[in-house]
Amino acid sequence: MRTENEHTIYFKDYAPSPYRVLSVDLDFRIRPENTRVRALLTIEPHPDTAPGTPLVLDGDDLRLESIALDGAPMLAADYATDANGLTLVEPPHRRFVLETEVILQPQGNTKLMGLYRSSGTWCTQCEPEGFRRITYYLDRPDILATFKVTMRAPRDVAPVLLANGNLLEKGAADDGMHYAVWHDPFPKPSYLFALVAGDLGSIKDSFTTASGRAVDLAIYCEHGKEDQCHWAMDSLKRSMSWDERRFGREYDLDIFNIVAVSDFNFGAMENKGLNIFNDKLVFAQPESATDADYDNIERVIAHEYFHNWTGNRITCRDWFQLCLKEGLTVYRDQEFTSDERSRAVKRISDVVTLRSAQFPEDGGPLAHPARPDQYREINNFYTPTVYEKGAEIVRMLATLLGEAGFRKGMDLYFERHDGQATTIEAFLAAFAEANNVDLEHFKTWYLQAGTPKLTAEDSYDAERQSYTLTLSQETQPTPGQPTKQPLVIPLKFALIGPNGSPMNWSDVSGAEVRDDLIVLDAARAEVTFTGVSSRPVPSLLRGFSAPVVLETTAGMEDQLFLARHDDDPFGRWQALQDVGMALAIAAIQGTPWSEADVPALSAAMGDTLGSESLDDAFKALALQLPSEAQIARNIGKDVDPDRIHEVRAALTRAVFEPIALPLLQRYRALSSDAPYSPDAASTGRRALRNRAMGLLVASDAAGAAALAAQQYHDAKNMTDRLAALSASALAWTGEAPALLADFYERFGGNPLVLDKWLAVTASVPREGVIERIGSTLADPAFPKTNPNRLRALMGTFAMNNPTQFTRRDGAGFRFVADFVGEVDKINPQVAARVLTGFRIWPMLEQSRRKAAHSALSALQSKGALSRNTADILARMLAS
Ligand code: TRP
Ligand code: ZN
């Protein structure tokens, strides 16, 4: 029996390696049968290393063919191999060259870590611990070495041979083979290694950096898909130029290559000079990609490119520091999108993502700090907390220091740590020193899990003309952290006067207040403003200035006032959400809606729709009620998802049916014959038009189902077609079955579009969905080795179909648990990710909780699970 902490790695145990690797010389002989890898590692002991200290190299699933030290074969007594790698018992106490030769079987590698084949193309994924599946190595991010790579492969199967860095030479070899030699001059950790060999098409372009260097750009893909890569290329060039303008960061190699592959565990990977992408984040054409796809491509291309400075030039000392590169790089890609498109719309969408992905993680059994202090399986920590909360922490830093102060900190960080593997402490020190401030308390954000609840109460004293905000914060315990410290919370605010514009005050006391920012750093503070001429309505947490849950005593009237008058677009959007939430929760708890409230929300929605100052994309975000998942979270315990579903549907009808006519008019006015363009204004137009259509369908407006069906058939782009399909399917209109059948017929042969059909099918909130998904999965033609297909079907079901996944009879839970058990044998990362859908189970009502627990226990009793899945399961059951 395995003990709980057998594999647990602790932050506190970090120690530098006793040996370092100076350079790596790899030679790959790639053949359809197998691949042979010869590695020459130039290694030296650290000056403090005691003579005779063993050298322990990581290795996973390798077959060792030969081993030599400084050219002489090693004796069996001098080394040992086991399931975790290779140990040199007593290496020389000087610089030496270790030569190993291993054989790999990439075609059988369904885990998609290390070297594997995707549709015939050989490719690699090494982050975080995949390089050890290619050769024996010190596979940890603080070992930085230069790499030279020689690759040989059959010319007919693999005319394209790529690796990191610059191409030194290429040419023909015997037996129909050819070769290429690549050299990467930048010392890098092994997780950034990459190689691609295959028969690929490409598009090429070039970029001239600010200092005048020309960089050759290329995107490689399956033949015939080249013309779908232009949006990605355009996004790349805009990213390169933005990083120069905004952060003064230039690209550093002469080549930047991107390769699109169809089997990939994640979105994309920032390997030095050779990014590898999930093809769904490269291919775009209007007939098969939606506006959301175009947005995602732009965002992820930017994200991976930005890693060149935040991740590659400066990397992580150890995997506990993952958010050093991920949180920071997400912040950078968010800023890129904000500058390229609409800042307000981007902020609201990011908050929606944070609340729907990160908050549930932070409030459930899988909660962990942005910098975790322990892990059993690092792959399970590529999470919304590390990425999205990590970005929020960086954003708070920027809010606290101001734009100029933040930039000074970034400049110092780049200057001081270029070429290093470093830590969160070093990152914060750069900001603290550049701005001469103390960030010790702020650092708690990285160490403490859980979403703080921030409570604001206010009172106005007309006689004294003083206004007091009483603020308090509290964070609930999370696994392993029973007690919580107060955090430094930057609270952006304004006091809105009766005429809708921000008010002034003559003095303020009780907390650090600068212009529009209160810095709350204690559990409680009373902030008093004097010289306030009338009772203001507070606009709090403007721009969502901190990742907290805000609770205020504001009544419906104040919220409706903010929904109309707040000059902060986020605040305005939030106010509408708050009113919707209050009504939904009241109904669920059996308090009927007051006569006036629903019409008031309806009217506020109608005014939003009709406003001339708000843009379409904002309106599309504002015109909706909080999601079922969001409502569930606000209720927090004994949740009954069926009841939430019913109430939300009824409230949707009650709020939007009265404005059906303006919605329909707007729908018609927004139709356009202009050719498709992914720019922000056109995207916003489609978003609002499709929102109007969706609301009409969801509120059962007369003729709406037919309107959606019509739009489906007439659509000239995938955005409009999919919106019509999904509105019809979610409401299960009379037309829905025929539309679904038609979509499958038309697009079933295009895997990326098939994913959209799978996802819509899996999210239908009706009985019978499990059977339908089950038969799709059971089809022998369904590719169980492709992560995109599996996630579209089962990821969507577990994360995005609250009523059916949590069925009271447990059928949904058992279905997902059985799937996880089966797919775990093929691809543990995909299995573990789907299993995280269970994280909501502790907040369900008792019968569903029991059903979830028994499905999880049954999975555990099967045994033989991967470390990935066993880790998630153990944490899920510990709660
Ligand atoms: N570093 C990558 C990114 O965020 C993500 C990543 C981590 C990844 N592990 C992976 C990608 C495994 C593919 C497979 O940009
Ligand atoms: Zn990243």
Short mmCIF file of C-alpha atoms in Angstrom, two decimals, residues 459-669:
data_model
loop_
_atom_site.label_atom_id
_atom_site.label_comp_id
_atom_site.label_asym_id
_atom_site.label_seq_id
_atom_site.Cartn_x
_atom_site.Cartn_y
_atom_site.Cartn_z
CA SER A 459 -22.98 54.99 6.28
CA TYR A 460 -23.50 58.65 5.56
CA ASP A 461 -23.78 61.38 8.15
CA ALA A 462 -25.58 64.29 6.49
CA GLU A 463 -24.95 66.68 9.33
CA ARG A 464 -21.20 66.13 9.37
CA GLN A 465 -21.08 65.59 5.62
CA SER A 466 -19.01 62.51 6.30
CA TYR A 467 -19.16 59.15 4.63
CA THR A 468 -17.71 55.98 6.15
CA LEU A 469 -16.83 52.73 4.45
CA THR A 470 -16.24 49.82 6.77
CA LEU A 471 -14.17 47.18 5.03
CA SER A 472 -13.33 43.73 6.27
CA GLN A 473 -11.74 40.68 4.72
CA GLU A 474 -11.90 37.00 5.50
CA THR A 475 -10.57 33.89 3.78
CA GLN A 476 -12.01 30.44 4.48
CA PRO A 477 -9.67 27.56 5.32
CA THR A 478 -8.40 25.48 2.40
CA PRO A 479 -6.76 22.03 2.37
CA GLY A 480 -3.58 22.24 4.44
CA GLN A 481 -4.17 25.88 5.44
CA PRO A 482 -6.57 26.05 8.40
CA THR A 483 -5.83 29.67 9.30
CA LYS A 484 -5.52 32.63 6.97
CA GLN A 485 -3.76 35.97 7.09
CA PRO A 486 -5.24 39.24 5.89
CA LEU A 487 -3.98 40.20 2.42
CA VAL A 488 -3.02 43.49 0.80
CA ILE A 489 -6.12 44.32 -1.22
CA PRO A 490 -6.00 47.19 -3.72
CA LEU A 491 -9.58 48.43 -3.85
CA LYS A 492 -10.30 50.85 -6.66
CA PHE A 493 -13.33 52.95 -5.92
CA ALA A 494 -15.36 56.05 -6.68
CA LEU A 495 -18.15 57.76 -4.82
CA ILE A 496 -20.88 58.36 -7.33
CA GLY A 497 -23.07 61.40 -6.77
CA PRO A 498 -26.78 61.73 -7.45
CA ASN A 499 -26.17 63.11 -10.94
CA GLY A 500 -24.09 60.06 -11.85
CA SER A 501 -20.65 61.62 -11.74
CA PRO A 502 -17.88 60.90 -9.22
CA MET A 503 -17.89 63.11 -6.11
CA ASN A 504 -15.02 64.83 -4.37
CA TRP A 505 -14.12 64.85 -0.70
CA SER A 506 -11.92 67.16 1.33
CA ASP A 507 -10.24 64.65 3.60
CA VAL A 508 -9.98 60.95 4.22
CA SER A 509 -8.67 58.85 7.09
CA GLY A 510 -8.55 55.25 8.26
CA ALA A 511 -6.52 53.54 5.52
CA GLU A 512 -4.01 54.30 2.82
CA VAL A 513 -6.03 56.08 0.13
CA ARG A 514 -4.54 57.43 -3.11
CA ASP A 515 -6.88 59.07 -5.61
CA ASP A 516 -9.09 56.20 -6.68
CA LEU A 517 -7.40 53.48 -4.63
CA ILE A 518 -7.89 52.23 -1.08
CA VAL A 519 -5.18 49.84 0.06
CA LEU A 520 -6.69 47.51 2.64
CA ASP A 521 -3.96 45.58 4.42
CA ALA A 522 -5.66 44.62 7.66
CA ALA A 523 -8.55 42.35 8.52
CA ARG A 524 -10.72 45.44 9.02
CA ALA A 525 -10.59 49.17 8.32
CA GLU A 526 -12.93 52.09 8.64
CA VAL A 527 -12.34 54.69 5.96
CA THR A 528 -13.95 58.05 6.60
CA PHE A 529 -14.35 60.71 3.94
CA THR A 530 -15.24 64.21 5.00
CA GLY A 531 -16.62 67.07 2.96
CA VAL A 532 -19.01 64.78 1.10
CA SER A 533 -21.99 66.93 0.19
CA SER A 534 -24.63 64.22 -0.18
CA ARG A 535 -24.99 60.49 0.26
CA PRO A 536 -22.94 58.83 -2.49
CA VAL A 537 -23.40 55.42 -4.07
CA PRO A 538 -20.06 53.65 -3.81
CA SER A 539 -18.60 52.02 -6.90
CA LEU A 540 -16.26 49.44 -5.41
CA LEU A 541 -13.67 47.08 -6.83
CA ARG A 542 -13.60 49.05 -10.05
CA GLY A 543 -12.02 47.19 -12.92
CA PHE A 544 -12.08 44.18 -10.57
CA SER A 545 -8.95 45.51 -8.89
CA ALA A 546 -8.45 42.37 -6.75
CA PRO A 547 -9.48 38.70 -7.11
CA VAL A 548 -11.93 38.70 -4.23
CA VAL A 549 -15.63 38.13 -3.66
CA LEU A 550 -17.17 41.47 -2.77
CA GLU A 551 -20.18 41.62 -0.52
CA THR A 552 -21.89 44.93 -0.01
CA THR A 553 -25.02 46.08 1.71
CA ALA A 554 -26.10 47.90 -1.43
CA GLY A 555 -29.79 47.43 -2.09
CA MET A 556 -31.49 46.80 -5.40
CA GLU A 557 -31.97 50.51 -5.94
CA ASP A 558 -28.27 51.36 -5.64
CA GLN A 559 -27.36 48.49 -7.91
CA LEU A 560 -29.80 49.58 -10.55
CA PHE A 561 -28.39 53.09 -10.20
CA LEU A 562 -24.87 51.77 -10.80
CA ALA A 563 -26.09 49.67 -13.72
CA ARG A 564 -27.11 52.94 -15.36
CA HIS A 565 -24.55 55.42 -14.10
CA ASP A 566 -21.28 53.80 -13.09
CA ASP A 567 -18.59 55.24 -15.37
CA ASP A 568 -16.51 52.10 -14.80
CA PRO A 569 -17.68 49.61 -17.45
CA PHE A 570 -16.79 46.67 -15.24
CA GLY A 571 -18.82 48.18 -12.40
CA ARG A 572 -21.76 48.69 -14.68
CA TRP A 573 -21.64 45.15 -15.93
CA GLN A 574 -21.22 43.85 -12.37
CA ALA A 575 -24.23 45.80 -11.13
CA LEU A 576 -26.49 44.12 -13.69
CA GLN A 577 -25.08 40.75 -12.70
CA ASP A 578 -25.69 41.51 -9.03
CA VAL A 579 -29.33 42.35 -9.60
CA GLY A 580 -29.81 39.13 -11.60
CA MET A 581 -28.05 37.15 -8.90
CA ALA A 582 -30.16 38.60 -6.11
CA LEU A 583 -33.34 37.73 -7.96
CA ALA A 584 -32.19 34.21 -8.80
CA ILE A 585 -31.16 33.46 -5.26
CA ALA A 586 -34.33 34.88 -3.79
CA ALA A 587 -36.39 32.63 -6.05
CA ILE A 588 -34.35 29.55 -5.21
CA GLN A 589 -34.75 30.22 -1.54
CA GLY A 590 -38.47 30.56 -2.04
CA THR A 591 -38.78 34.32 -1.69
CA PRO A 592 -40.94 35.40 -4.59
CA TRP A 593 -39.72 38.32 -6.66
CA SER A 594 -41.15 41.66 -5.70
CA GLU A 595 -43.55 43.20 -8.17
CA ALA A 596 -41.12 45.90 -9.12
CA ASP A 597 -37.75 44.14 -9.22
CA VAL A 598 -38.07 42.04 -12.35
CA PRO A 599 -39.51 44.86 -14.45
CA ALA A 600 -36.74 47.10 -13.14
CA LEU A 601 -34.06 44.64 -14.26
CA SER A 602 -35.86 44.20 -17.55
CA ALA A 603 -35.87 47.95 -18.04
CA ALA A 604 -32.19 48.25 -17.13
CA MET A 605 -31.38 45.53 -19.66
CA GLY A 606 -33.52 47.33 -22.22
CA ASP A 607 -31.69 50.60 -21.56
CA THR A 608 -28.35 48.86 -21.88
CA LEU A 609 -29.43 47.43 -25.20
CA GLY A 610 -30.57 50.83 -26.41
CA SER A 611 -27.64 52.86 -25.09
CA GLU A 612 -25.76 54.90 -27.65
CA SER A 613 -22.56 55.18 -25.65
CA LEU A 614 -21.94 51.49 -24.92
CA ASP A 615 -20.36 49.30 -27.56
CA ASP A 616 -21.85 46.10 -28.92
CA ALA A 617 -19.35 43.73 -27.33
CA PHE A 618 -20.01 45.23 -23.91
CA LYS A 619 -23.76 44.93 -24.40
CA ALA A 620 -23.40 41.29 -25.39
CA LEU A 621 -21.66 40.62 -22.09
CA ALA A 622 -24.10 42.67 -20.05
CA LEU A 623 -27.28 41.19 -21.48
CA GLN A 624 -27.29 37.92 -19.63
CA LEU A 625 -27.98 36.54 -16.22
CA PRO A 626 -25.24 34.98 -14.09
CA SER A 627 -24.50 31.41 -15.18
CA GLU A 628 -25.93 28.40 -13.37
CA ALA A 629 -22.47 27.61 -12.04
CA GLN A 630 -22.08 31.15 -10.73
CA ILE A 631 -25.44 30.97 -8.99
CA ALA A 632 -24.48 27.61 -7.49
CA ARG A 633 -21.30 29.12 -6.09
CA ASN A 634 -23.10 32.01 -4.55
CA ILE A 635 -25.45 29.61 -2.80
CA GLY A 636 -22.39 27.67 -1.72
CA LYS A 637 -23.91 24.62 -0.03
CA ASP A 638 -26.64 22.01 -0.45
CA VAL A 639 -26.88 23.00 -4.08
CA ASP A 640 -29.57 21.48 -6.26
CA PRO A 641 -28.51 22.11 -9.88
CA ASP A 642 -31.96 21.18 -11.28
CA ARG A 643 -33.61 23.85 -9.21
CA ILE A 644 -31.02 26.43 -10.32
CA HIS A 645 -31.58 25.46 -13.92
CA GLU A 646 -35.35 25.88 -13.62
CA VAL A 647 -35.16 29.18 -11.80
CA ARG A 648 -32.61 30.68 -14.15
CA ALA A 649 -34.68 29.65 -17.16
CA ALA A 650 -37.80 31.19 -15.62
CA LEU A 651 -35.97 34.37 -14.70
CA THR A 652 -34.52 34.62 -18.21
CA ARG A 653 -38.04 34.51 -19.61
CA ALA A 654 -39.31 37.02 -17.09
CA VAL A 655 -36.53 39.52 -17.73
CA PHE A 656 -36.07 39.25 -21.48
CA GLU A 657 -39.51 38.38 -22.80
CA PRO A 658 -40.72 41.94 -22.08
CA ILE A 659 -37.91 43.32 -24.26
CA ALA A 660 -38.36 40.74 -27.01
CA LEU A 661 -39.32 43.37 -29.54
CA PRO A 662 -36.27 45.60 -29.06
CA LEU A 663 -34.11 42.46 -29.08
CA LEU A 664 -35.63 41.40 -32.37
CA GLN A 665 -35.25 44.87 -33.84
CA ARG A 666 -31.64 44.99 -32.79
CA TYR A 667 -31.10 41.51 -34.16
CA ARG A 668 -32.35 42.64 -37.54
CA ALA A 669 -30.47 45.92 -37.49
#
